[in-house]
Short mmCIF file of C-alpha atoms in Angstrom, two decimals:
data_model
loop_
_atom_site.label_atom_id
_atom_site.label_comp_id
_atom_site.label_asym_id
_atom_site.label_seq_id
_atom_site.Cartn_x
_atom_site.Cartn_y
_atom_site.Cartn_z
CA MET A 1 0.00 0.00 0.00
CA LYS A 2 2.84 2.34 0.93
CA LYS A 3 4.54 1.62 -2.39
CA ILE A 4 1.34 2.48 -4.28
CA LEU A 5 1.02 5.78 -2.38
CA PHE A 6 4.68 6.53 -3.05
CA PHE A 7 4.29 6.05 -6.81
CA ILE A 8 1.09 8.12 -6.86
CA LEU A 9 2.86 10.98 -5.07
CA LEU A 10 5.86 10.65 -7.38
CA ALA A 11 3.61 10.81 -10.45
CA MET A 12 1.87 13.91 -9.07
CA VAL A 13 5.20 15.64 -8.45
CA MET A 14 6.40 14.82 -11.96
CA MET A 15 3.14 16.11 -13.47
CA ASN A 16 3.48 19.35 -11.52
CA GLN A 17 7.05 19.74 -12.74
CA GLU A 18 5.96 19.15 -16.33
CA ASP A 19 3.19 21.73 -15.94
CA ALA A 20 5.65 24.21 -14.48
CA PHE A 21 8.11 23.53 -17.30
CA ALA A 22 5.40 23.97 -19.93
CA SER A 23 4.28 27.16 -18.22
CA SER A 24 7.82 28.54 -18.22
CA LEU A 25 8.19 27.72 -21.91
CA SER A 26 4.87 29.41 -22.63
CA SER A 27 5.69 32.57 -20.70
CA GLY A 28 9.13 32.61 -22.33
CA LYS A 29 7.45 33.17 -25.69
CA GLU A 30 5.12 35.99 -24.61
CA ILE A 31 5.82 39.34 -26.27
CA ASP A 32 4.34 42.75 -26.96
CA LEU A 33 4.67 43.72 -30.63
CA VAL A 34 5.16 47.20 -32.13
CA LEU A 35 4.88 47.76 -35.90
CA SER A 36 6.10 50.99 -37.47
CA GLY A 37 4.50 52.82 -40.36
CA SER A 38 4.87 50.97 -43.65
CA GLY A 39 2.62 52.49 -46.28
CA THR A 40 1.86 50.00 -49.04
CA ARG A 41 4.75 47.74 -47.94
CA TYR A 42 2.67 46.27 -45.08
CA PRO A 43 2.75 42.68 -46.55
CA VAL A 44 6.28 42.48 -45.13
CA TYR A 45 4.75 42.68 -41.65
CA VAL A 46 2.18 40.01 -42.47
CA GLY A 47 5.00 37.62 -43.36
CA ALA A 48 7.05 38.58 -40.30
CA VAL A 49 4.11 38.09 -37.94
CA ARG A 50 3.30 34.73 -39.53
CA ALA A 51 6.88 33.59 -38.82
CA LEU A 52 6.53 34.60 -35.17
CA LEU A 53 3.20 32.77 -34.80
CA GLU A 54 4.49 29.60 -36.44
CA ASN A 55 7.35 29.51 -33.95
CA GLY A 56 5.13 29.69 -30.89
CA TYR A 57 5.34 33.36 -29.97
CA GLN A 58 2.30 34.60 -28.06
CA ILE A 59 1.54 38.23 -28.87
CA LYS A 60 -0.19 39.77 -25.86
CA ARG A 61 -0.39 43.45 -26.88
CA LEU A 62 -0.01 45.32 -30.15
CA ALA A 63 0.89 48.84 -31.21
CA GLY A 64 0.90 50.01 -34.80
CA VAL A 65 1.07 52.99 -37.10
CA SER A 66 -0.43 53.39 -40.57
CA GLY A 67 0.15 50.09 -42.45
CA GLY A 68 1.55 48.65 -39.22
CA GLY A 69 -1.75 49.57 -37.56
CA LEU A 70 -3.67 47.73 -40.28
CA VAL A 71 -1.61 44.58 -39.71
CA ALA A 72 -1.97 44.92 -35.92
CA CYS A 73 -5.77 45.06 -36.20
CA ALA A 74 -5.85 42.20 -38.74
CA LEU A 75 -3.83 40.06 -36.32
CA SER A 76 -5.95 41.03 -33.34
CA TYR A 77 -9.15 40.29 -35.29
CA GLY A 78 -7.90 36.85 -36.38
CA ILE A 79 -7.39 37.52 -40.10
CA ILE A 80 -3.66 36.93 -39.77
CA ASN A 81 -3.02 33.47 -38.35
CA ILE A 82 -1.20 30.23 -39.11
CA GLN A 83 -4.20 28.62 -40.84
CA ASN A 84 -4.88 31.11 -43.65
CA SER A 85 -2.68 31.08 -46.74
CA PRO A 86 -0.60 34.18 -47.55
CA GLU A 87 -2.80 34.85 -50.58
CA GLU A 88 -5.97 34.67 -48.48
CA MET A 89 -4.65 37.01 -45.79
CA LEU A 90 -3.36 39.59 -48.26
CA LYS A 91 -6.49 39.45 -50.38
CA ARG A 92 -8.69 40.17 -47.37
CA ILE A 93 -6.82 43.30 -46.30
CA GLY A 94 -5.43 44.41 -49.69
CA TYR A 95 -7.39 47.43 -50.88
CA LYS A 96 -7.57 48.10 -54.61
CA ALA A 97 -9.16 51.30 -55.85
CA GLU A 98 -11.68 50.89 -58.66
CA LYS A 99 -10.31 51.40 -62.17
CA GLU A 100 -11.35 54.70 -63.70
CA ASN A 101 -10.89 56.56 -66.93
CA VAL A 102 -7.56 58.42 -66.75
CA PHE A 103 -9.18 61.76 -67.65
CA ILE A 104 -11.95 61.37 -65.03
CA LYS A 105 -9.45 60.18 -62.42
CA ARG A 106 -7.20 63.19 -63.02
CA TRP A 107 -9.98 65.75 -62.63
CA LYS A 108 -11.52 63.94 -59.66
CA ARG A 109 -8.16 64.15 -57.88
CA ARG A 110 -7.96 67.89 -58.50
CA TYR A 111 -11.54 68.44 -57.34
CA ASN A 112 -11.03 66.38 -54.17
CA LEU A 113 -7.75 68.13 -53.41
CA ILE A 114 -9.40 71.55 -53.56
CA LYS A 115 -12.57 70.58 -51.69
CA TYR A 116 -11.39 67.88 -49.26
CA MET A 117 -7.60 68.54 -49.08
CA GLY A 118 -6.76 65.11 -50.46
CA PHE A 119 -6.74 63.32 -53.83
CA SER A 120 -9.12 60.80 -52.25
CA THR A 121 -11.74 61.49 -49.60
CA GLY A 122 -10.86 58.17 -47.91
CA GLU A 123 -14.52 57.18 -47.68
CA GLU A 124 -14.21 54.35 -50.21
CA PHE A 125 -11.20 52.97 -48.34
CA GLU A 126 -13.05 53.15 -45.03
CA SER A 127 -16.02 51.34 -46.55
CA PHE A 128 -13.68 48.58 -47.75
CA LEU A 129 -12.19 48.27 -44.25
CA ASP A 130 -15.64 48.16 -42.71
CA THR A 131 -16.42 45.12 -44.86
CA VAL A 132 -13.09 43.47 -43.94
CA PHE A 133 -13.72 43.92 -40.22
CA GLU A 134 -17.46 43.23 -40.49
CA GLY A 135 -18.48 46.57 -39.01
CA LYS A 136 -16.91 45.70 -35.65
CA MET A 137 -15.68 48.14 -33.02
CA VAL A 138 -12.13 48.46 -31.71
CA SER A 139 -13.45 47.02 -28.44
CA ASP A 140 -14.24 43.78 -30.33
CA LEU A 141 -10.57 43.09 -31.07
CA LYS A 142 -9.19 40.01 -29.31
CA ILE A 143 -5.72 41.35 -28.52
CA PRO A 144 -5.29 44.80 -26.89
CA VAL A 145 -4.14 47.37 -29.46
CA ARG A 146 -2.75 50.90 -29.53
CA ILE A 147 -3.13 52.58 -32.92
CA TYR A 148 -1.34 55.89 -33.52
CA ALA A 149 -2.51 58.84 -35.62
CA THR A 150 -1.53 62.51 -35.84
CA ASP A 151 -3.70 65.54 -35.10
CA ILE A 152 -2.11 68.30 -37.22
CA TRP A 153 -4.62 70.92 -36.02
CA ASN A 154 -3.66 70.51 -32.36
CA GLN A 155 -0.14 69.30 -33.21
CA LYS A 156 -0.20 66.14 -31.14
CA VAL A 157 -0.15 62.36 -31.39
CA VAL A 158 -3.50 60.62 -30.89
CA VAL A 159 -3.62 57.05 -29.60
CA PHE A 160 -6.67 54.83 -30.11
CA SER A 161 -7.22 51.68 -28.07
CA ASN A 162 -9.81 49.00 -27.30
CA SER A 163 -11.54 51.38 -24.87
CA ASP A 164 -12.56 53.77 -27.68
CA SER A 165 -16.13 53.55 -28.99
CA LEU A 166 -15.05 53.65 -32.63
CA LYS A 167 -15.25 51.31 -35.56
CA ILE A 168 -12.03 49.55 -36.50
CA SER A 169 -12.44 50.87 -40.04
CA HIS A 170 -12.62 54.49 -38.86
CA VAL A 171 -9.54 54.19 -36.67
CA LEU A 172 -7.60 52.60 -39.54
CA ARG A 173 -8.73 55.28 -41.96
CA MET A 174 -7.28 57.88 -39.59
CA THR A 175 -3.93 56.18 -39.00
CA THR A 176 -3.44 55.58 -42.76
CA SER A 177 -4.54 59.00 -44.04
CA VAL A 178 -1.32 60.02 -45.78
CA PRO A 179 -1.53 63.83 -46.19
CA ILE A 180 -2.60 65.02 -49.63
CA VAL A 181 -3.16 61.42 -50.81
CA PHE A 182 -6.14 61.10 -48.44
CA ALA A 183 -8.26 63.87 -46.96
CA PRO A 184 -7.70 64.52 -43.25
CA VAL A 185 -10.37 63.16 -40.91
CA HIS A 186 -12.29 65.54 -38.66
CA TYR A 187 -12.28 64.10 -35.15
CA LYS A 188 -13.02 65.82 -31.84
CA GLY A 189 -12.13 69.27 -33.09
CA GLY A 190 -8.93 68.09 -34.75
CA LEU A 191 -7.64 67.15 -38.20
CA ILE A 192 -6.32 63.59 -38.15
CA VAL A 193 -3.73 62.30 -40.63
CA ASP A 194 -1.31 59.39 -40.95
CA GLY A 195 0.25 58.36 -37.64
CA GLY A 196 3.70 58.27 -39.25
CA ILE A 197 3.83 62.06 -39.28
CA GLY A 198 3.80 62.32 -35.48
CA SER A 199 5.09 58.94 -34.28
CA ASN A 200 6.18 56.52 -36.96
CA PHE A 201 7.64 53.96 -34.56
CA PRO A 202 6.09 54.03 -31.02
CA ILE A 203 8.59 51.60 -29.49
CA ASP A 204 7.78 53.14 -26.09
CA ALA A 205 4.09 52.19 -26.35
CA PHE A 206 4.25 49.80 -23.38
CA LYS A 207 6.17 51.07 -20.37
CA ASP A 208 5.14 48.69 -17.59
CA GLY A 209 7.87 46.13 -18.32
CA ALA A 210 5.33 43.28 -18.21
CA ARG A 211 7.08 41.38 -21.01
CA PRO A 212 9.64 41.84 -23.78
CA ILE A 213 8.79 44.28 -26.55
CA ILE A 214 9.64 43.34 -30.12
CA GLY A 215 9.58 46.34 -32.43
CA ILE A 216 9.64 45.81 -36.19
CA GLN A 217 10.38 48.59 -38.62
CA MET A 218 11.40 48.91 -42.23
CA LYS A 219 14.71 49.99 -43.60
CA ALA A 220 14.28 53.21 -45.54
CA PRO A 221 15.14 53.07 -49.25
CA ALA A 222 18.69 54.15 -50.07
CA GLY A 223 17.28 56.74 -52.44
CA LEU A 224 14.19 57.74 -54.35
CA PRO A 225 13.03 55.42 -57.16
CA LYS A 226 14.69 56.00 -60.52
CA LYS A 227 12.77 58.47 -62.61
CA VAL A 228 12.09 58.38 -66.30
CA ILE A 229 11.35 62.11 -66.50
CA THR A 230 13.32 65.25 -65.75
CA PRO A 231 12.52 67.69 -62.91
CA GLU A 232 11.26 70.16 -65.52
CA ASP A 233 8.58 67.67 -66.64
CA LEU A 234 7.11 66.92 -63.20
CA SER A 235 3.35 67.04 -62.86
CA LEU A 236 1.75 68.40 -59.68
CA PHE A 237 0.87 64.88 -58.53
CA GLN A 238 4.41 63.61 -59.11
CA TYR A 239 5.84 66.62 -57.29
CA ILE A 240 3.63 65.99 -54.25
CA LYS A 241 4.51 62.29 -54.31
CA LEU A 242 8.23 63.15 -54.26
CA ILE A 243 7.70 65.43 -51.26
CA LEU A 244 5.86 62.68 -49.36
CA LEU A 245 8.45 60.05 -50.25
CA THR A 246 11.21 62.33 -49.02
CA VAL A 247 9.38 63.10 -45.75
CA PHE A 248 8.59 59.47 -44.93
CA SER A 249 12.05 58.28 -45.96
CA SER A 250 13.56 60.87 -43.62
CA LEU A 251 11.27 59.76 -40.78
CA GLU A 252 12.29 56.12 -41.28
CA HIS A 253 15.99 57.01 -41.24
CA GLU A 254 15.52 58.95 -37.99
CA HIS A 255 13.63 56.13 -36.26
CA ILE A 256 16.22 53.54 -37.26
CA LYS A 257 18.78 55.64 -35.34
CA GLN A 258 16.45 55.71 -32.32
CA VAL A 259 17.79 53.91 -29.24
CA PRO A 260 15.16 51.41 -28.01
CA PRO A 261 14.09 51.66 -24.35
CA PRO A 262 15.12 48.94 -21.85
CA GLY A 263 13.21 45.72 -22.47
CA ALA A 264 12.75 46.36 -26.18
CA LYS A 265 14.33 44.64 -29.17
CA VAL A 266 14.18 46.29 -32.60
CA ILE A 267 14.19 44.27 -35.81
CA VAL A 268 14.77 46.16 -39.07
CA LEU A 269 13.42 44.54 -42.24
CA ASP A 270 14.75 45.41 -45.67
CA THR A 271 12.24 46.17 -48.43
CA GLY A 272 14.75 47.16 -51.07
CA ASN A 273 13.93 50.38 -52.88
CA LEU A 274 10.17 50.03 -52.59
CA SER A 275 8.70 53.35 -51.57
CA TYR A 276 6.25 54.17 -48.80
CA ILE A 277 3.58 55.06 -51.34
CA ASP A 278 2.82 52.80 -54.29
CA PRO A 279 -0.88 52.80 -55.15
CA GLU A 280 -0.25 50.56 -58.16
CA ILE A 281 1.44 47.73 -56.22
CA THR A 282 0.74 44.37 -57.88
CA GLU A 283 -0.45 41.15 -56.27
CA LYS A 284 2.87 39.52 -57.16
CA ALA A 285 4.77 42.34 -55.45
CA MET A 286 2.61 41.86 -52.35
CA ILE A 287 3.38 38.13 -52.21
CA ASP A 288 7.08 38.86 -52.73
CA LEU A 289 6.98 41.33 -49.82
CA TYR A 290 5.22 38.75 -47.65
CA GLN A 291 7.83 36.10 -48.46
CA SER A 292 10.63 38.57 -47.80
CA GLY A 293 9.23 39.51 -44.38
CA TYR A 294 8.66 35.85 -43.51
CA GLN A 295 12.18 34.78 -44.46
CA GLN A 296 13.91 37.74 -42.82
CA MET A 297 12.04 37.13 -39.56
CA LYS A 298 12.86 33.41 -39.64
CA GLU A 299 16.52 34.36 -39.82
CA LYS A 300 16.10 36.58 -36.73
CA LEU A 301 14.40 33.98 -34.52
CA THR A 302 17.58 32.70 -32.85
CA GLU A 303 18.51 36.27 -31.97
CA ILE A 304 15.01 36.94 -30.61
CA ASP A 305 14.96 33.69 -28.61
CA ALA A 306 18.25 34.64 -26.92
CA TYR A 307 16.91 38.10 -26.15
CA LEU A 308 13.69 36.73 -24.60
CA LYS A 309 15.60 34.16 -22.56
CA ASP A 310 17.82 36.92 -21.17
CA PHE A 311 14.82 39.16 -20.44
CA TYR A 312 12.91 36.52 -18.45
CA SER A 313 16.06 35.35 -16.69
CA ARG A 314 16.79 38.88 -15.45
CA ARG A 315 13.16 39.42 -14.48
CA ASP A 316 12.95 36.18 -12.50
CA LYS A 317 16.03 37.11 -10.49
CA LYS A 318 14.43 40.30 -9.21
#
């Protein structure tokens, strides 16, 4: 009888140790994730996040800006996961403007720019997002999020979270409203534009030290895309696009130099010479970006694992 009791107790101890070991492994993979602004290069983030999920990382909180905000919400809503194919995920969140006659498109842009202060009002894009997220509110997201936008009227950064009574589509329209390309959004007495203008990489989004922070940002292009026209032949639209590309490229260069706060690890992904703004990006280019982000993140996993191990080891000693 005593032998039976001994083996029962031994089995219970071993089970408890296994549970504790599994728990430690689980907590050792918990992270908060911050995604910088990306513009139309956001498929890189989809691939990077997929690599993290496939390797057992548990993302507990999210912060994102512009295209990074879109990916953060898509992950929190369950669109980005390890079950869906890359094509399915990108198709669901990949907005394509309706084809229009070149003449009509040109004059519509001019009219919108004069009346709404943007080539596009942004309403069509918001309607698309509302379909993607099924009309849900930010409070319906499964993972806590912090989405950054910029109020140029009051000259401050605006942060939206799950506690806001706003539709996901409306928040994403605000964080992705690249000035001039999209009209600014009127919100609470302010004029809201792309979050990248005020805070393109909010690596300090989570300051409580609850878990490691992995920040992912994109390497700025080495230079502007090669041009087939001379400066003298620039149209107004091309001139504005050059200004925006220069501004966002400068912002990316500055944020890459930024020293991350304690407890944060920054991963920089290379997107070649693809620019922040490319409204004509093809489906093939989107898949290529996804594969690039996936592969680059896979190559960083050993480095991230070592960083997380060190973080939890130091925390447990306190």
